[in-house]
Coordinates of C-alpha atoms in Angstrom, one line a residue:
M1 CA 16.9 -41.8 143.1
A2 CA 16.5 -42.3 139.3
V3 CA 17.8 -45.5 137.8
A4 CA 17.6 -47.1 134.4
P5 CA 16.4 -50.8 134.1
S6 CA 19.2 -51.3 131.5
E7 CA 21.7 -51.1 134.3
F8 CA 20.3 -54.5 135.5
P9 CA 20.3 -56.7 132.4
P10 CA 18.6 -60.1 132.6
P11 CA 20.5 -63.4 132.8
F12 CA 19.9 -64.1 129.2
D13 CA 22.3 -64.6 126.2
A14 CA 20.8 -64.5 122.8
A15 CA 23.5 -66.9 121.6
D16 CA 22.0 -69.6 123.8
V17 CA 19.0 -69.9 121.6
I18 CA 20.9 -70.2 118.3
G19 CA 22.8 -73.2 117.2
P20 CA 23.0 -76.1 114.7
P21 CA 20.6 -79.0 114.6
T22 CA 21.3 -81.7 117.3
D23 CA 18.8 -84.5 116.4
P24 CA 20.1 -87.4 114.3
A25 CA 19.3 -86.8 110.7
D26 CA 16.6 -89.5 110.6
E27 CA 14.8 -88.1 113.7
R28 CA 14.4 -84.6 112.4
I29 CA 11.0 -83.3 111.3
E30 CA 11.4 -82.1 107.7
V31 CA 9.1 -79.4 106.2
G32 CA 9.4 -77.2 103.2
V33 CA 8.8 -73.8 104.7
A34 CA 8.6 -73.4 108.5
I35 CA 6.6 -70.3 109.6
V36 CA 7.0 -69.4 113.3
G37 CA 3.9 -67.6 114.5
G38 CA 0.2 -68.0 113.7
G39 CA -0.7 -64.4 113.5
P40 CA -1.6 -62.2 110.5
A41 CA 1.9 -62.2 109.0
G42 CA 2.6 -65.9 109.4
L43 CA -0.9 -67.1 108.3
A44 CA -1.0 -64.7 105.3
C45 CA 2.4 -66.1 104.3
A46 CA 1.1 -69.6 104.6
N47 CA -2.1 -69.0 102.6
K48 CA -0.1 -67.1 99.9
L49 CA 2.4 -69.9 99.7
M50 CA -0.3 -72.5 99.0
Q51 CA -1.8 -70.3 96.4
L52 CA 1.5 -69.9 94.6
L53 CA 2.4 -73.6 94.9
E54 CA -0.8 -74.5 93.0
D55 CA 1.0 -73.4 89.9
E56 CA 4.4 -75.0 90.9
P57 CA 3.9 -78.8 91.0
E58 CA 7.7 -79.5 90.7
L59 CA 8.5 -77.2 93.6
T60 CA 5.6 -78.6 95.7
E61 CA 7.0 -82.1 95.2
K62 CA 10.5 -80.9 96.2
L63 CA 9.1 -79.4 99.4
G64 CA 8.1 -82.8 100.6
E65 CA 5.1 -84.2 102.5
V66 CA 4.7 -81.1 104.5
P67 CA 5.3 -78.2 102.1
V68 CA 4.2 -75.5 104.6
A69 CA 4.1 -75.7 108.4
V70 CA 3.0 -73.0 110.9
I71 CA 4.5 -73.4 114.4
E72 CA 2.2 -71.7 116.9
K73 CA 2.9 -71.5 120.6
G74 CA -0.7 -70.9 121.7
K75 CA -3.4 -73.6 122.2
V76 CA -4.8 -72.6 118.8
A77 CA -4.1 -70.0 116.2
G78 CA -5.3 -66.7 117.6
A79 CA -4.9 -67.7 121.3
H80 CA -2.2 -65.1 121.9
L81 CA -3.4 -62.4 119.5
L82 CA -4.7 -59.1 120.8
S83 CA -5.1 -55.7 119.2
G84 CA -7.4 -52.7 118.9
A85 CA -8.0 -53.6 115.3
N86 CA -9.4 -51.2 112.8
M87 CA -8.1 -53.1 109.8
K88 CA -7.4 -51.6 106.4
P89 CA -8.9 -54.0 103.8
S90 CA -6.1 -54.0 101.2
A91 CA -4.4 -57.2 102.4
M92 CA -7.6 -59.2 102.8
E93 CA -8.7 -58.0 99.3
E94 CA -5.4 -59.1 97.8
L95 CA -5.2 -62.4 99.6
F96 CA -8.8 -63.5 99.0
P97 CA -9.9 -61.6 95.9
D98 CA -13.0 -63.8 95.4
L99 CA -14.2 -63.9 99.0
P100 CA -17.2 -61.7 99.6
K101 CA -16.7 -59.2 102.4
E102 CA -19.7 -60.6 104.2
E103 CA -17.6 -63.7 104.9
W104 CA -14.6 -61.7 106.4
P105 CA -14.1 -62.1 110.2
V106 CA -15.1 -58.5 110.9
F107 CA -17.8 -56.8 112.9
Q108 CA -18.6 -53.9 110.6
E109 CA -17.2 -51.3 108.3
V110 CA -16.4 -48.0 109.9
T111 CA -18.7 -45.2 108.8
K112 CA -18.4 -42.8 111.7
D113 CA -15.5 -41.9 114.0
A114 CA -14.7 -39.3 116.6
V115 CA -11.7 -38.1 118.6
Y116 CA -12.0 -36.5 122.1
L117 CA -9.5 -34.7 124.3
L118 CA -10.3 -35.8 127.9
T119 CA -9.9 -33.8 131.0
S120 CA -10.8 -35.5 134.3
K121 CA -14.5 -34.5 133.9
A122 CA -15.1 -33.4 130.3
A123 CA -14.8 -34.9 126.8
L124 CA -13.9 -32.3 124.2
P125 CA -14.5 -33.3 120.6
L126 CA -11.6 -32.5 118.2
K127 CA -13.0 -30.9 115.0
P128 CA -11.7 -31.2 112.4
M129 CA -10.5 -34.6 113.4
P130 CA -6.7 -35.3 113.2
P131 CA -6.3 -37.0 109.8
N132 CA -4.3 -39.9 111.2
F133 CA -7.4 -41.0 113.2
R134 CA -9.7 -41.2 110.2
N135 CA -11.0 -44.8 109.7
H136 CA -13.8 -44.5 107.2
G137 CA -13.7 -47.6 105.0
N138 CA -11.7 -49.7 107.5
Y139 CA -13.1 -52.7 109.3
V140 CA -13.4 -53.4 113.0
T141 CA -12.2 -56.9 113.7
S142 CA -10.9 -59.1 116.5
V143 CA -7.4 -60.0 115.6
S144 CA -7.8 -63.3 117.6
K145 CA -10.8 -64.1 115.4
L146 CA -8.9 -63.1 112.3
G147 CA -6.1 -65.5 113.3
R148 CA -8.6 -68.4 113.6
F149 CA -10.1 -67.5 110.2
L150 CA -6.7 -67.3 108.5
A151 CA -5.7 -70.6 110.1
E152 CA -8.9 -72.3 108.8
K153 CA -8.2 -71.1 105.3
A154 CA -4.6 -72.3 105.5
E155 CA -5.6 -75.7 106.7
E156 CA -8.1 -76.0 104.0
A157 CA -5.3 -75.3 101.5
G158 CA -3.0 -77.9 103.0
V159 CA -1.0 -76.1 105.6
Y160 CA 0.0 -78.0 108.7
I161 CA -0.5 -76.0 111.8
L162 CA 1.5 -77.2 114.8
S163 CA -0.3 -75.5 117.7
E164 CA 0.9 -75.8 121.3
T165 CA 4.4 -75.8 119.9
A166 CA 7.0 -73.3 121.1
A167 CA 9.9 -72.5 118.7
T168 CA 12.6 -72.1 121.3
K169 CA 15.8 -72.3 119.2
L170 CA 16.9 -71.0 115.8
L171 CA 18.8 -73.7 113.9
V172 CA 21.8 -72.1 112.1
E173 CA 24.6 -73.9 110.4
D174 CA 27.4 -72.1 108.5
R175 CA 25.5 -68.9 108.9
V176 CA 22.5 -70.3 107.1
V177 CA 19.2 -70.7 108.9
K178 CA 18.0 -74.4 108.7
G179 CA 14.8 -74.2 110.8
V180 CA 13.9 -74.1 114.4
R181 CA 13.8 -76.4 117.4
S182 CA 10.6 -76.9 119.3
G183 CA 10.6 -76.7 123.1
D184 CA 10.5 -79.5 125.6
R185 CA 7.2 -80.4 127.3
G186 CA 6.6 -81.7 130.8
R187 CA 9.4 -80.1 132.8
G188 CA 8.9 -79.1 136.5
K189 CA 9.6 -75.8 138.2
E190 CA 13.3 -76.5 138.5
G191 CA 13.6 -77.9 134.9
E192 CA 13.4 -81.5 136.0
E193 CA 11.8 -84.1 133.7
L194 CA 8.2 -85.0 134.9
G195 CA 6.4 -88.3 134.1
N196 CA 4.9 -86.8 130.9
F197 CA 8.2 -85.3 129.6
E198 CA 8.6 -85.0 125.9
P199 CA 11.8 -83.6 124.4
G200 CA 11.7 -81.0 121.7
S201 CA 12.5 -81.7 118.1
D202 CA 14.5 -80.2 115.3
V203 CA 12.2 -78.9 112.6
V204 CA 14.4 -78.4 109.5
A205 CA 13.2 -76.4 106.6
K206 CA 14.4 -75.0 103.2
A207 CA 13.0 -71.6 104.3
T208 CA 12.1 -70.2 107.7
V209 CA 9.8 -67.2 108.3
L210 CA 9.9 -65.5 111.7
A211 CA 6.5 -64.0 112.2
E212 CA 6.5 -64.1 116.0
G213 CA 4.8 -60.8 116.5
T214 CA 5.8 -58.3 119.1
V215 CA 8.9 -59.0 121.2
G216 CA 9.9 -62.0 119.0
H217 CA 11.9 -64.5 121.0
L218 CA 13.9 -65.8 118.0
S219 CA 13.7 -62.7 116.0
Y220 CA 15.5 -60.5 118.5
A221 CA 18.1 -63.2 119.0
A222 CA 18.6 -63.2 115.3
Y223 CA 19.0 -59.4 115.3
D224 CA 22.0 -59.9 117.6
Y225 CA 23.5 -62.9 115.8
F226 CA 23.2 -61.6 112.3
D227 CA 23.8 -57.9 113.2
L228 CA 20.4 -56.8 111.9
H229 CA 19.6 -54.0 114.3
G230 CA 18.2 -50.8 112.7
A231 CA 19.3 -47.2 113.1
D232 CA 17.4 -46.9 116.4
P233 CA 16.6 -49.6 119.0
M234 CA 13.3 -51.3 119.2
R235 CA 10.7 -49.7 121.5
W236 CA 7.2 -50.5 122.6
E237 CA 3.9 -49.5 123.9
L238 CA 1.6 -51.6 126.1
G239 CA -2.1 -51.9 125.5
V240 CA -4.7 -53.3 127.9
K241 CA -8.0 -54.1 126.3
E242 CA -11.5 -55.2 127.6
V243 CA -14.6 -56.4 125.7
W244 CA -17.9 -55.5 127.2
E245 CA -21.5 -56.6 126.5
V246 CA -23.5 -53.5 126.5
P247 CA -27.3 -52.7 126.1
K248 CA -26.7 -49.6 123.9
P249 CA -25.0 -50.3 120.6
L250 CA -22.0 -48.0 119.7
D251 CA -22.4 -46.5 116.3
R252 CA -18.8 -45.1 115.8
V253 CA -15.1 -45.7 116.4
I254 CA -13.9 -43.5 119.2
H255 CA -10.3 -42.5 120.2
T256 CA -9.4 -40.3 123.1
M257 CA -6.2 -38.6 124.2
G258 CA -5.3 -36.7 127.4
W259 CA -6.6 -37.8 130.8
P260 CA -5.8 -40.1 132.6
L261 CA -2.3 -39.7 131.2
R262 CA -0.3 -36.8 132.5
K263 CA 0.7 -34.1 130.0
S264 CA 4.1 -33.0 131.5
P265 CA 7.3 -34.0 129.7
R266 CA 8.6 -35.0 133.1
F267 CA 6.3 -38.1 133.1
N268 CA 6.5 -38.8 129.4
E269 CA 3.2 -40.6 129.4
F270 CA 2.3 -40.9 125.7
G271 CA -0.8 -42.8 124.5
G272 CA -4.5 -42.8 124.4
S273 CA -7.6 -44.9 124.4
F274 CA -9.7 -46.6 121.8
I275 CA -13.4 -47.6 122.0
Y276 CA -14.7 -49.7 119.1
P277 CA -18.1 -51.2 118.3
M278 CA -18.3 -55.0 118.0
G279 CA -21.7 -55.6 116.5
E280 CA -25.0 -54.6 118.2
D281 CA -24.3 -55.9 121.7
K282 CA -20.5 -55.5 122.4
L283 CA -17.8 -52.9 122.3
C284 CA -14.1 -53.0 123.2
I285 CA -12.2 -50.4 125.2
G286 CA -8.5 -50.2 125.6
L287 CA -5.7 -47.9 126.8
V288 CA -2.3 -47.8 125.1
A289 CA 0.8 -46.1 126.6
G290 CA 4.4 -45.9 125.6
L291 CA 6.9 -47.8 127.8
D292 CA 9.3 -44.9 127.9
Y293 CA 7.5 -43.3 130.8
T294 CA 9.5 -42.3 134.0
D295 CA 7.2 -43.0 137.0
A296 CA 7.8 -46.5 138.4
T297 CA 4.2 -46.5 139.9
F298 CA 2.5 -46.0 136.5
S299 CA 0.2 -48.9 135.5
V300 CA -1.6 -49.2 132.1
H301 CA -4.1 -51.7 133.5
D302 CA -5.0 -49.4 136.4
A303 CA -5.0 -46.3 134.2
L304 CA -7.6 -48.1 132.1
Q305 CA -9.7 -48.8 135.1
L306 CA -9.5 -45.1 136.0
L307 CA -10.5 -44.1 132.5
K308 CA -13.7 -46.1 132.8
T309 CA -14.8 -43.9 135.7
H310 CA -14.9 -40.8 133.4
P311 CA -18.5 -39.7 132.9
F312 CA -18.2 -39.9 129.1
V313 CA -16.8 -43.5 129.1
K314 CA -18.9 -44.7 132.0
D315 CA -22.0 -43.8 130.1
L316 CA -21.0 -46.0 127.2
L317 CA -20.6 -49.0 129.5
E318 CA -23.7 -48.3 131.6
G319 CA -25.6 -51.5 132.3
G320 CA -22.9 -53.6 130.6
K321 CA -20.8 -56.6 131.6
R322 CA -17.1 -57.2 131.1
V323 CA -16.6 -60.5 129.2
A324 CA -13.0 -60.5 128.0
W325 CA -9.6 -58.9 128.9
G326 CA -6.1 -59.0 127.6
A327 CA -2.8 -57.2 127.2
K328 CA -0.1 -57.0 124.6
T329 CA 2.9 -54.8 123.6
I330 CA 2.9 -52.9 120.3
P331 CA 6.2 -52.1 118.5
S332 CA 6.3 -48.3 118.3
G333 CA 9.8 -47.6 117.0
G334 CA 8.6 -47.4 113.4
Y335 CA 10.8 -46.8 110.4
F336 CA 14.1 -46.2 112.2
A337 CA 13.7 -49.3 114.4
M338 CA 13.1 -51.7 111.4
P339 CA 16.0 -54.1 110.9
K340 CA 18.5 -53.0 108.3
R341 CA 18.0 -56.3 106.6
L342 CA 14.8 -58.4 106.6
A343 CA 16.4 -61.5 105.1
V344 CA 19.4 -63.6 105.8
P345 CA 20.3 -66.9 104.1
G346 CA 17.4 -69.3 104.8
M347 CA 15.2 -66.8 106.7
V348 CA 13.0 -63.7 106.6
I349 CA 11.3 -61.6 109.3
A350 CA 7.8 -60.2 108.9
G351 CA 5.2 -58.2 110.8
D352 CA 5.5 -56.8 114.3
A353 CA 8.8 -58.5 114.9
A354 CA 10.2 -56.2 112.3
S355 CA 8.6 -53.1 113.7
M356 CA 6.0 -52.9 110.9
V357 CA 3.5 -50.8 112.8
N358 CA 2.5 -47.2 112.1
V359 CA 1.8 -45.7 115.5
P360 CA 0.3 -42.4 114.4
T361 CA -2.4 -44.2 112.4
L362 CA -2.7 -47.1 114.8
K363 CA -2.2 -49.6 112.0
G364 CA -0.2 -52.8 111.7
V365 CA -2.5 -55.8 110.8
H366 CA -2.6 -55.1 107.0
Y367 CA 1.2 -54.4 107.0
A368 CA 1.8 -57.7 108.6
M369 CA -0.3 -59.5 106.1
H370 CA 1.2 -57.8 103.1
A371 CA 4.7 -58.6 104.5
G372 CA 3.7 -62.3 104.8
M373 CA 2.6 -62.3 101.2
Y374 CA 5.7 -60.6 100.0
A375 CA 7.7 -63.2 102.0
A376 CA 5.8 -66.0 100.2
E377 CA 6.5 -64.6 96.8
A378 CA 10.2 -64.1 97.5
I379 CA 10.6 -67.6 99.0
V380 CA 8.9 -69.3 96.0
E381 CA 11.0 -67.4 93.5
S382 CA 14.2 -68.4 95.3
L383 CA 13.4 -72.0 96.0
K384 CA 12.5 -72.6 92.3
R385 CA 16.2 -71.8 91.7
D386 CA 17.3 -74.0 94.6
S387 CA 18.5 -70.8 96.4
V388 CA 18.1 -69.8 100.0
N389 CA 18.9 -66.1 99.2
F390 CA 15.7 -64.3 100.0
E391 CA 17.0 -60.7 99.4
A392 CA 14.1 -60.2 97.0
Y393 CA 11.9 -59.9 100.0
D394 CA 13.9 -56.9 101.2
E395 CA 13.3 -55.3 97.9
K396 CA 9.6 -56.0 97.9
I397 CA 9.2 -54.4 101.3
H398 CA 11.4 -51.3 100.4
N399 CA 9.2 -50.7 97.3
S400 CA 5.9 -51.3 99.1
L401 CA 3.3 -49.2 101.0
I402 CA 4.8 -50.6 104.2
E403 CA 8.0 -48.7 103.9
K404 CA 6.3 -45.7 102.2
D405 CA 3.9 -45.3 105.1
L406 CA 6.4 -45.9 107.9
Y407 CA 8.9 -43.5 106.3
E408 CA 6.2 -40.7 106.2
S409 CA 5.6 -41.2 110.0
R410 CA 9.3 -41.8 110.8
N411 CA 9.6 -39.1 113.4
M412 CA 6.0 -38.7 114.7
R413 CA 6.4 -40.7 117.9
Q414 CA 9.6 -39.0 119.2
P415 CA 8.4 -35.4 119.8
F416 CA 6.1 -36.5 122.6
S417 CA 9.0 -36.7 124.9
K418 CA 8.7 -32.9 124.9
G419 CA 5.2 -33.1 126.4
F420 CA 1.7 -33.6 125.1
F421 CA 1.1 -30.1 123.6
L422 CA 4.5 -29.4 122.0
G423 CA 4.8 -33.0 120.9
G424 CA 1.3 -32.9 119.4
A425 CA 2.0 -29.7 117.5
M426 CA 5.2 -31.1 116.0
A427 CA 3.5 -34.4 115.1
S428 CA 0.7 -32.5 113.4
A429 CA 3.2 -30.6 111.3
M430 CA 4.9 -33.9 110.4
T431 CA 1.5 -35.4 109.5
I432 CA 0.6 -32.5 107.2
T433 CA 4.0 -32.6 105.5
K434 CA 4.3 -36.4 105.3
G435 CA 7.3 -36.3 107.7
N436 CA 9.2 -33.6 105.8
F437 CA 8.9 -30.9 108.5
P438 CA 10.5 -31.0 110.9
G439 CA 12.5 -33.6 108.9
G440 CA 15.8 -35.4 109.5
H441 CA 16.2 -38.3 111.9
W442 CA 15.0 -37.8 115.4
S443 CA 16.8 -40.6 117.3
Q444 CA 15.2 -42.6 120.1
E445 CA 16.5 -44.6 123.0
H446 CA 15.6 -48.1 124.2
D447 CA 12.7 -48.0 126.7
S448 CA 15.0 -49.7 129.3
E449 CA 17.4 -46.8 129.2
V450 CA 14.8 -44.4 130.6
E451 CA 15.6 -43.6 134.2
M452 CA 12.8 -44.5 136.6
E453 CA 11.7 -42.7 139.7
L454 CA 9.2 -43.5 142.5
G455 CA 6.4 -41.1 141.5
K456 CA 2.8 -40.6 142.4
A457 CA 0.8 -42.1 139.5
G458 CA -0.2 -45.0 141.7
E459 CA -2.0 -42.7 144.0
M460 CA -4.4 -41.7 141.3
Y461 CA -5.9 -45.2 140.7
V462 CA -9.2 -46.4 142.0
K463 CA -10.1 -49.4 144.1
P464 CA -11.7 -52.2 142.1
D465 CA -15.5 -52.4 142.6
N466 CA -15.9 -55.6 140.4
E467 CA -18.6 -54.0 138.4
L468 CA -16.9 -51.2 136.4
T469 CA -13.3 -51.5 137.7
F470 CA -11.3 -54.7 138.2
A471 CA -8.1 -56.0 139.8
K472 CA -5.3 -57.5 137.8
L473 CA -5.7 -61.1 139.0
D474 CA -9.4 -61.2 138.2
S475 CA -8.6 -59.9 134.8
V476 CA -6.0 -62.6 134.2
F477 CA -8.8 -65.2 134.8
L478 CA -10.8 -63.6 132.0
S479 CA -7.9 -64.1 129.6
G480 CA -8.3 -67.9 129.6
N481 CA -4.8 -68.3 131.0
A482 CA -4.1 -71.9 132.0
T483 CA -0.4 -72.0 132.6
R484 CA 0.7 -74.7 135.0
D485 CA 1.7 -73.5 138.5
D486 CA 4.7 -75.9 138.5
A487 CA 6.0 -74.9 135.0
P488 CA 9.5 -73.6 134.7
N489 CA 9.9 -69.8 135.0
H490 CA 10.2 -68.3 131.5
V491 CA 10.8 -64.7 132.7
R492 CA 14.4 -63.6 132.9
I493 CA 15.1 -60.8 135.4
Q494 CA 17.6 -59.9 138.1
S495 CA 15.9 -60.9 141.3
K496 CA 17.5 -58.3 143.6
V497 CA 17.4 -54.7 142.2
P498 CA 16.8 -51.1 143.4
R499 CA 13.3 -50.5 144.6
E500 CA 12.6 -48.2 141.6
I501 CA 13.3 -51.0 139.1
A502 CA 11.3 -53.6 141.1
Q503 CA 8.3 -51.2 141.4
T504 CA 8.5 -50.5 137.7
W505 CA 8.0 -54.2 137.0
V506 CA 5.3 -54.6 139.7
S507 CA 3.2 -51.7 138.4
M508 CA 3.8 -52.2 134.7
C509 CA 2.8 -55.9 134.6
P510 CA -0.9 -56.2 133.9
A511 CA -1.0 -59.8 135.2
Q512 CA 0.5 -59.4 138.6
V513 CA 3.6 -61.5 137.8
Y514 CA 6.0 -59.5 140.0
E515 CA 5.9 -58.9 143.7
I516 CA 8.1 -57.2 146.3
P517 CA 7.9 -58.9 149.7
E518 CA 5.7 -57.1 152.2
E519 CA 8.4 -56.6 154.8
Q520 CA 10.6 -54.9 152.3
L521 CA 7.8 -52.6 151.3
E522 CA 7.2 -51.7 154.9
N523 CA 10.8 -51.1 155.9
G524 CA 11.6 -48.9 152.9
A525 CA 14.6 -51.0 151.7
A526 CA 16.5 -49.3 148.9
E527 CA 17.3 -52.7 147.3
V528 CA 14.6 -55.4 147.2
D529 CA 13.9 -58.9 146.1
V530 CA 11.5 -59.6 143.2
H531 CA 9.3 -62.6 143.4
V532 CA 8.0 -64.0 140.1
T533 CA 4.7 -65.8 139.6
A534 CA 5.3 -66.9 136.0
S535 CA 2.0 -68.8 135.8
N536 CA 0.1 -65.5 135.8
C537 CA 2.0 -64.3 132.7
V538 CA -0.1 -63.5 129.6
Q539 CA 3.0 -63.0 127.5
C540 CA 2.4 -59.4 126.8
G541 CA 6.2 -58.8 126.4
A542 CA 6.4 -55.6 128.4
I543 CA 9.2 -56.9 130.6
T544 CA 11.5 -57.1 127.6
A545 CA 11.0 -53.4 127.1
K546 CA 11.8 -52.5 130.7
G547 CA 15.0 -54.4 131.6
G548 CA 14.0 -58.1 131.6
R549 CA 13.6 -60.7 128.9
L550 CA 10.5 -62.8 128.1
T551 CA 11.4 -66.2 126.8
L552 CA 8.9 -68.9 125.8
P553 CA 7.0 -71.1 128.2
E554 CA 5.8 -74.6 127.3
G555 CA 3.7 -74.7 124.1
G556 CA 0.0 -74.2 124.9
D557 CA 0.7 -72.1 128.0
G558 CA -0.5 -68.5 128.3
P559 CA -3.8 -66.9 127.4
L560 CA -6.6 -68.3 125.3
Y561 CA -8.0 -65.1 123.7
Q562 CA -11.4 -65.5 122.0
E563 CA -12.5 -62.0 121.0
T564 CA -9.5 -59.7 121.5

């Protein structure tokens, strides 16, 4: 039987996380600009705001004692950031024009790169290399380190960073965004107040920036409330990444396509791997796959473990040791999934939450930073006039390299539903013609609307040997995840679903959050229960793509990424 996850929607209503302030006026936390998310978009916005406010003493005074606050749900800025980051330098150059590149949080400039087509045994170099994979002049970085760097610069400039603070509700009054509410702390598994309970607070602001990253909790609720959805639904890919200490330094950026992903359009397994140098003694390896696949037993984490057994890849890791692991979704809907408006009264949306990722070139960090800077400029321009109309931000994005680049790649993801070879040929034609041939609008469906079947991908995977290949739970430990076992469940799913849906969640999740009871697996029940171990969750967001909804746990919960 084939069944779509969208037929079993989660018990979640976006309207429940939007409402007016509830704290008495004298108990509200007042800030000038509230930025939700301590990632590249939010922190670039914060830094740019402080630079602009240096020349605006009147506005700075008007913004109060806390002119700019960043609300970050992780333990520190960067704790929840993960990406295979080959960063274009344009945003860093613009934001910090006087900062020598030697002081950037990067490992090295890319001077060599290569692309390989993998079969199960061979690695075939692609020459000439596809132009969308060329990275000369870009910089290999850890986006979690980048987040920490940008946070330090922001704090030096006077930004208040409220870490371990989850923004769980969007404050809206008379259709104007007034800020956000922080989540409660110290609740038990059933939501009861524990001895250390602290209620959340209304954080009211003259301007609110949603820079939550992929699968934005408040952003996607705002899409529903303000009718912001783009021409196509949002869609995602899932990336699982490892960092290895290795004895042999890697001298180039490597991308692979093909094996272990299956090429038939029946499976719709789109993606590839990246292997990047991280200085002399480390490299990172990751596998990314679209979440519009059809086999309920497919697992990105396990496919990555299988990839590492390939002779070409195994040689790169020979004698090495795995030191970090993580997982995160990537918005892959591109241009047609961007919201039709990026600003509403009192609020703007920037970065991954607004689908600002160019999947064919694997780039998003510099777009997020540029968007954050554009947001800062538009907010300052409007607040100087005592206005909360930030439509100028929309205009800045529409006239920027962000929209130009995403428009040129607007249809390049969609053809791969026709299979690896035909999809690759069409995407190549689109790359050469900057999207003009084949042109038009190739529509795409939400990942949760793809019908799932119990296939055989799971039979391909290897048993962990704890040297080269590893189980999910051991990997979660490496993420630094320290979520309380008795914390409330922040994952919203239907708990009794067809076996195909349950198996999709079990296989998809890189952190072993979902489980089908053993007796139901053995008796072949068509409908099964799904048990959730929410404390394992690394907040990758994949469940939102495949029929559930990830909400926010207590601030500070989740991974503590250091090098991802």
